Coordinates of C-alpha atoms and ligand atoms in Angstrom, one line a residue:
X1 CA 101.0 21.8 247.2
X2 CA 104.5 22.7 248.9
X3 CA 106.5 20.0 250.4
X4 CA 108.1 20.4 253.8
X5 CA 111.3 19.5 255.6
X6 CA 109.7 18.6 258.3
X7 CA 108.2 15.3 259.0
X8 CA 105.1 14.1 260.7
X9 CA 105.2 14.4 264.1
X10 CA 102.8 11.0 264.3
X11 CA 104.3 9.0 261.9
X12 CA 107.3 10.4 260.7
X13 CA 105.5 10.7 256.9
X14 CA 106.1 13.5 254.2
X15 CA 104.2 16.8 254.9
X16 CA 103.1 19.3 252.5
X17 CA 101.3 22.5 253.0
X18 CA 98.1 22.7 251.4
X19 CA 94.6 24.4 251.6
X20 CA 91.9 22.1 253.5
X21 CA 88.7 22.3 254.4
X22 CA 88.2 22.6 258.1
X23 CA 84.6 22.2 259.9
X24 CA 83.9 24.3 263.2
X25 CA 81.2 23.5 265.7
X26 CA 80.0 25.9 268.2
X27 CA 76.5 24.9 270.1
X28 CA 74.5 24.1 267.5
X29 CA 75.9 25.9 264.9
X30 CA 78.6 25.1 262.3
X31 CA 80.9 26.8 259.8
X32 CA 83.5 25.6 257.3
X33 CA 86.4 27.1 255.8
X34 CA 89.3 26.9 253.7
X35 CA 93.0 27.2 255.9
X36 CA 96.5 26.4 255.0
X37 CA 97.5 23.2 256.9
X38 CA 100.2 20.8 256.9
X39 CA 99.0 17.5 255.8
X40 CA 100.9 14.2 256.4
X41 CA 101.0 12.4 252.9
X42 CA 101.2 9.2 255.1
X43 CA 98.0 9.2 257.6
X44 CA 96.5 12.5 256.8
X45 CA 96.8 14.1 259.6
X46 CA 96.5 17.5 259.8
X47 CA 98.8 20.2 261.7
X48 CA 97.8 24.2 261.9
X49 CA 99.8 27.0 263.0
X50 CA 98.9 28.6 266.5
X51 CA 97.5 31.5 264.7
X52 CA 95.0 29.4 262.7
X53 CA 94.1 27.6 265.9
X54 CA 93.6 31.0 267.3
X55 CA 91.5 31.9 264.5
X56 CA 89.3 28.3 265.0
X57 CA 88.7 29.3 268.4
X58 CA 87.5 32.6 267.9
X59 CA 85.1 31.2 265.7
X60 CA 84.1 28.4 267.5
X61 CA 83.1 31.0 270.1
X62 CA 81.1 33.1 267.7
X63 CA 79.6 30.1 266.6
X64 CA 78.3 29.5 270.2
X65 CA 75.9 32.6 270.3
X66 CA 72.4 32.3 268.9
X67 CA 73.2 35.0 266.5
X68 CA 76.8 35.0 265.0
X69 CA 77.3 38.4 263.5
X70 CA 80.7 38.0 261.9
X71 CA 79.6 34.9 260.1
X72 CA 77.1 34.8 257.3
X73 CA 75.0 31.9 256.6
X74 CA 75.3 29.9 253.6
X75 CA 73.1 27.3 254.0
X76 CA 71.2 25.1 256.8
X77 CA 72.3 22.0 258.3
X78 CA 70.3 19.0 258.9
X79 CA 70.5 16.3 261.4
X80 CA 69.5 12.8 260.3
X81 CA 67.3 11.1 262.8
X82 CA 68.9 7.5 263.5
Ligands
ZN1 ZN1 101.8 10.8 259.8

């Protein structure tokens, strides 16, 4: 975990750089990945670099396909009826 000079754009709190788990959705599919993000210690907001956001968009469009080619399934997702 690395402290950054910048402050949170939302609350002005302290920002740290760390790995976070991000959940992505596309169609009925979901994927999780670990990425570097800047996280506010005060409000918990996460900030991503444009490159990381681009990566999210690529994965999400891949997930929208019925059979994502570049993504390996590691389990099944379940929806709980309410
Ligand atoms: Zn904040």
